[in-house]
Amino acid sequence: MKNHLVKNLTFTVLILALSGVFSAVYSQKKSIASPAKSGVKLEYKYPEGKTFKYISDTKVVQNMDVNGQSMLVNIAMYMGCEVKAARKMGDNLNLEITIDSMAQNIESPQGTAGGPIVDVKGKSFNMVISPAGKTVNIAEAEKVVYNIEGSGENNMVQAFLNYFPALPKGSVNPGDTWVSNDTIDSKAPTNTMWVPVESKFKFEGTETIAGIECAKITADLSGTRKMITQSQGMEIHTAGPYTGTQVLYIALKEGYLVKETVNTKMTGNIEIPDQNMSFPVVMTVISNNEVVK
C-alpha cells in the first residue's frame, strides 16, 4: 500500500509540473488599479517570418508528512519549443507552436525515474492570443497528447493555457503598479484545476538582456491551488494557499517574451477520500522560461 501511495502522489506532483500551473501567468480578467495612460505600451507582436525558440525548466520539491513519516519528492521538468507567428487575426495573433523536446526526472522514496516524453516531439498546433497575452483559442492543443505511465493520457492545453504572461492593458511608466485578480479553471483527461490568484505588479523600467532592450515587470503573487487528480484508481485532492514572485522581461521593439522566472511556495493538504487519508504538504516550485538563439 505504501509503495502504491508513493507512486500515486509522485504522479500527482508530475501532473502539476507538466500542467504549467506553476508558471503563475494568468489571463487578465479584472484589474482593480490601472496604470497611467502615458508611457510605454507593452504588447505581444511576434513579427511574421521569425521563429523564436524557448527553453523552460521547472523544479518541484514536495515534502509530505504521511503518518509522521517525511516523504520527499523532487521533480525536474524540461521543455523546448518554437513559437512562430502564423498570421494576424484582427488585433489578435495566431501563433504556431512546435514542441522540440520534453522530459522529466523524478526522485522519490521509490527511486529515480523519468526520461524524454517522446509522444510530443515535433508535434505542432496553433493558438490565438491577444496583444495583452490573453489566450483566445487553444483548442488545437487538445490534439497533441502524451502518456505518462501510471497517470494516463494528457494533452498540451494546460502547459500553454498561460504560457504568455499577461501584460498591462494601458501604457506604463517606471514605478507604476497595478493589481490583477485572475483564475485558472481547467480540465484535462486526468485532472481538474481551479487556481485563483492576486498579482501585484510593478513596472521596474527597461533593462538589457542578452543585447535585447526589455521592459522589466515584477509581481508578488498570492492565491490558492485546488486540484483533483485521477491516478491508478485513486482520486487525490491537493489544495492550499501559496505565495510567490514573478520577474518578466518583454522585448520592447519586437514585442515577444524574452524571459520569465517564477518562484512559489504552497503549504496545504493532500486528501485521498477513498482511503480516508489526509496529510500536510509543502510544495516549492522554481520555474524559468527564456528565449534562446
PDB file of C-alpha atoms in Angstrom, residues 81-198:
ATOM      1  CA  CYS A  81       9.541  24.703 -28.204  1.00  0.00           C
ATOM      2  CA  GLU A  82       9.377  27.090 -31.135  1.00  0.00           C
ATOM      3  CA  VAL A  83       6.917  29.967 -31.486  1.00  0.00           C
ATOM      4  CA  LYS A  84       6.173  31.426 -34.906  1.00  0.00           C
ATOM      5  CA  ALA A  85       3.558  33.999 -35.932  1.00  0.00           C
ATOM      6  CA  ALA A  86       1.258  32.297 -38.436  1.00  0.00           C
ATOM      7  CA  ARG A  87      -0.910  35.331 -39.215  1.00  0.00           C
ATOM      8  CA  LYS A  88      -2.853  38.185 -37.655  1.00  0.00           C
ATOM      9  CA  MET A  89      -6.482  37.584 -36.756  1.00  0.00           C
ATOM     10  CA  GLY A  90      -7.851  41.087 -36.359  1.00  0.00           C
ATOM     11  CA  ASP A  91      -5.990  42.517 -33.392  1.00  0.00           C
ATOM     12  CA  ASN A  92      -5.038  39.040 -32.170  1.00  0.00           C
ATOM     13  CA  LEU A  93      -2.048  36.827 -33.009  1.00  0.00           C
ATOM     14  CA  ASN A  94      -2.310  33.302 -34.400  1.00  0.00           C
ATOM     15  CA  LEU A  95       0.865  31.544 -33.250  1.00  0.00           C
ATOM     16  CA  GLU A  96       2.216  28.207 -34.433  1.00  0.00           C
ATOM     17  CA  ILE A  97       3.760  26.210 -31.571  1.00  0.00           C
ATOM     18  CA  THR A  98       6.124  23.291 -32.267  1.00  0.00           C
ATOM     19  CA  ILE A  99       7.379  21.080 -29.440  1.00  0.00           C
ATOM     20  CA  ASP A 100      11.085  20.348 -29.873  1.00  0.00           C
ATOM     21  CA  SER A 101      11.558  18.244 -26.752  1.00  0.00           C
ATOM     22  CA  MET A 102      10.046  17.399 -23.398  1.00  0.00           C
ATOM     23  CA  ALA A 103      11.460  15.437 -20.489  1.00  0.00           C
ATOM     24  CA  GLN A 104      11.113  14.835 -16.770  1.00  0.00           C
ATOM     25  CA  ASN A 105      13.091  13.299 -13.954  1.00  0.00           C
ATOM     26  CA  ILE A 106      11.584  12.088 -10.676  1.00  0.00           C
ATOM     27  CA  GLU A 107      13.340  11.326  -7.387  1.00  0.00           C
ATOM     28  CA  SER A 108      11.107   9.770  -4.743  1.00  0.00           C
ATOM     29  CA  PRO A 109      11.288   7.147  -1.962  1.00  0.00           C
ATOM     30  CA  GLN A 110      10.777   4.576  -4.732  1.00  0.00           C
ATOM     31  CA  GLY A 111      13.962   5.675  -6.508  1.00  0.00           C
ATOM     32  CA  THR A 112      14.701   7.628  -9.669  1.00  0.00           C
ATOM     33  CA  ALA A 113      12.657   7.503 -12.859  1.00  0.00           C
ATOM     34  CA  GLY A 114      11.871   9.551 -15.917  1.00  0.00           C
ATOM     35  CA  GLY A 115      13.278  10.495 -19.277  1.00  0.00           C
ATOM     36  CA  PRO A 116      12.092  12.034 -22.556  1.00  0.00           C
ATOM     37  CA  ILE A 117       8.368  12.294 -23.308  1.00  0.00           C
ATOM     38  CA  VAL A 118       8.639  11.235 -26.930  1.00  0.00           C
ATOM     39  CA  ASP A 119       4.924  11.422 -27.781  1.00  0.00           C
ATOM     40  CA  VAL A 120       5.043  15.204 -28.312  1.00  0.00           C
ATOM     41  CA  LYS A 121       8.401  15.623 -30.080  1.00  0.00           C
ATOM     42  CA  GLY A 122       7.924  17.505 -33.367  1.00  0.00           C
ATOM     43  CA  LYS A 123       4.172  17.989 -32.846  1.00  0.00           C
ATOM     44  CA  SER A 124       2.635  21.373 -33.754  1.00  0.00           C
ATOM     45  CA  PHE A 125      -0.549  23.271 -33.044  1.00  0.00           C
ATOM     46  CA  ASN A 126      -1.887  26.792 -33.459  1.00  0.00           C
ATOM     47  CA  MET A 127      -3.129  29.034 -30.665  1.00  0.00           C
ATOM     48  CA  VAL A 128      -4.529  32.553 -30.653  1.00  0.00           C
ATOM     49  CA  ILE A 129      -3.565  35.195 -28.082  1.00  0.00           C
ATOM     50  CA  SER A 130      -4.442  38.849 -27.647  1.00  0.00           C
ATOM     51  CA  PRO A 131      -1.724  41.545 -27.694  1.00  0.00           C
ATOM     52  CA  ALA A 132      -2.004  41.592 -23.878  1.00  0.00           C
ATOM     53  CA  GLY A 133      -1.353  37.835 -23.634  1.00  0.00           C
ATOM     54  CA  LYS A 134      -4.887  36.558 -23.060  1.00  0.00           C
ATOM     55  CA  THR A 135      -5.442  33.092 -24.537  1.00  0.00           C
ATOM     56  CA  VAL A 136      -8.271  33.449 -27.057  1.00  0.00           C
ATOM     57  CA  ASN A 137      -8.251  29.971 -28.624  1.00  0.00           C
ATOM     58  CA  ILE A 138      -6.154  26.916 -27.738  1.00  0.00           C
ATOM     59  CA  ALA A 139      -8.423  24.128 -28.993  1.00  0.00           C
ATOM     60  CA  GLU A 140      -5.786  22.614 -31.318  1.00  0.00           C
ATOM     61  CA  ALA A 141      -3.538  21.823 -28.338  1.00  0.00           C
ATOM     62  CA  GLU A 142      -6.054  19.189 -27.230  1.00  0.00           C
ATOM     63  CA  LYS A 143      -4.951  17.061 -30.200  1.00  0.00           C
ATOM     64  CA  VAL A 144      -1.315  16.972 -29.050  1.00  0.00           C
ATOM     65  CA  VAL A 145      -1.457  14.163 -26.494  1.00  0.00           C
ATOM     66  CA  TYR A 146       1.087  12.245 -24.466  1.00  0.00           C
ATOM     67  CA  ASN A 147       1.084   9.433 -21.934  1.00  0.00           C
ATOM     68  CA  ILE A 148       2.880   9.088 -18.622  1.00  0.00           C
ATOM     69  CA  GLU A 149       2.986   5.620 -17.130  1.00  0.00           C
ATOM     70  CA  GLY A 150       0.612   5.371 -14.218  1.00  0.00           C
ATOM     71  CA  SER A 151      -1.205   8.657 -14.857  1.00  0.00           C
ATOM     72  CA  GLY A 152      -2.803   8.110 -18.268  1.00  0.00           C
ATOM     73  CA  GLU A 153      -3.267  10.421 -21.215  1.00  0.00           C
ATOM     74  CA  ASN A 154      -2.835  14.187 -21.109  1.00  0.00           C
ATOM     75  CA  ASN A 155      -2.555  16.984 -23.675  1.00  0.00           C
ATOM     76  CA  MET A 156      -0.755  20.292 -24.169  1.00  0.00           C
ATOM     77  CA  VAL A 157      -3.638  22.615 -23.264  1.00  0.00           C
ATOM     78  CA  GLN A 158      -2.662  23.205 -19.642  1.00  0.00           C
ATOM     79  CA  ALA A 159       1.024  23.619 -20.493  1.00  0.00           C
ATOM     80  CA  PHE A 160       0.228  26.508 -22.871  1.00  0.00           C
ATOM     81  CA  LEU A 161      -3.012  27.934 -21.497  1.00  0.00           C
ATOM     82  CA  ASN A 162      -0.998  30.613 -19.665  1.00  0.00           C
ATOM     83  CA  TYR A 163       2.324  30.317 -21.475  1.00  0.00           C
ATOM     84  CA  PHE A 164       2.380  34.025 -22.385  1.00  0.00           C
ATOM     85  CA  PRO A 165       2.330  36.237 -19.271  1.00  0.00           C
ATOM     86  CA  ALA A 166      -0.427  38.839 -19.068  1.00  0.00           C
ATOM     87  CA  LEU A 167       0.645  42.398 -19.891  1.00  0.00           C
ATOM     88  CA  PRO A 168      -0.958  45.643 -18.692  1.00  0.00           C
ATOM     89  CA  LYS A 169      -3.719  46.887 -20.990  1.00  0.00           C
ATOM     90  CA  GLY A 170      -2.652  50.504 -20.735  1.00  0.00           C
ATOM     91  CA  SER A 171       0.656  52.313 -21.092  1.00  0.00           C
ATOM     92  CA  VAL A 172       3.036  52.249 -18.125  1.00  0.00           C
ATOM     93  CA  ASN A 173       5.804  54.386 -16.691  1.00  0.00           C
ATOM     94  CA  PRO A 174       8.650  53.203 -14.436  1.00  0.00           C
ATOM     95  CA  GLY A 175       7.315  52.814 -10.911  1.00  0.00           C
ATOM     96  CA  ASP A 176       3.697  52.227 -11.968  1.00  0.00           C
ATOM     97  CA  THR A 177       1.875  49.496 -10.045  1.00  0.00           C
ATOM     98  CA  TRP A 178      -1.375  47.644 -10.686  1.00  0.00           C
ATOM     99  CA  VAL A 179      -3.277  44.696  -9.261  1.00  0.00           C
ATOM    100  CA  SER A 180      -4.853  41.862 -11.234  1.00  0.00           C
ATOM    101  CA  ASN A 181      -7.231  39.197  -9.895  1.00  0.00           C
ATOM    102  CA  ASP A 182      -7.430  36.156 -12.147  1.00  0.00           C
ATOM    103  CA  THR A 183      -8.395  32.490 -12.155  1.00  0.00           C
ATOM    104  CA  ILE A 184      -7.304  29.334 -13.966  1.00  0.00           C
ATOM    105  CA  ASP A 185     -10.214  26.926 -14.264  1.00  0.00           C
ATOM    106  CA  SER A 186      -9.274  23.977 -16.462  1.00  0.00           C
ATOM    107  CA  LYS A 187      -9.995  20.303 -17.046  1.00  0.00           C
ATOM    108  CA  ALA A 188      -7.741  17.625 -18.526  1.00  0.00           C
ATOM    109  CA  PRO A 189      -8.222  13.869 -19.012  1.00  0.00           C
ATOM    110  CA  THR A 190      -6.516  13.067 -15.699  1.00  0.00           C
ATOM    111  CA  ASN A 191      -7.099  16.168 -13.589  1.00  0.00           C
ATOM    112  CA  THR A 192      -9.051  19.336 -12.910  1.00  0.00           C
ATOM    113  CA  MET A 193      -7.639  22.603 -11.551  1.00  0.00           C
ATOM    114  CA  TRP A 194      -9.003  25.764 -10.009  1.00  0.00           C
ATOM    115  CA  VAL A 195      -6.385  28.416  -9.225  1.00  0.00           C
ATOM    116  CA  PRO A 196      -7.408  31.963  -8.234  1.00  0.00           C
ATOM    117  CA  VAL A 197      -4.529  34.418  -7.800  1.00  0.00           C
ATOM    118  CA  GLU A 198      -3.879  38.031  -6.952  1.00  0.00           C
TER     119      GLU A 198
END
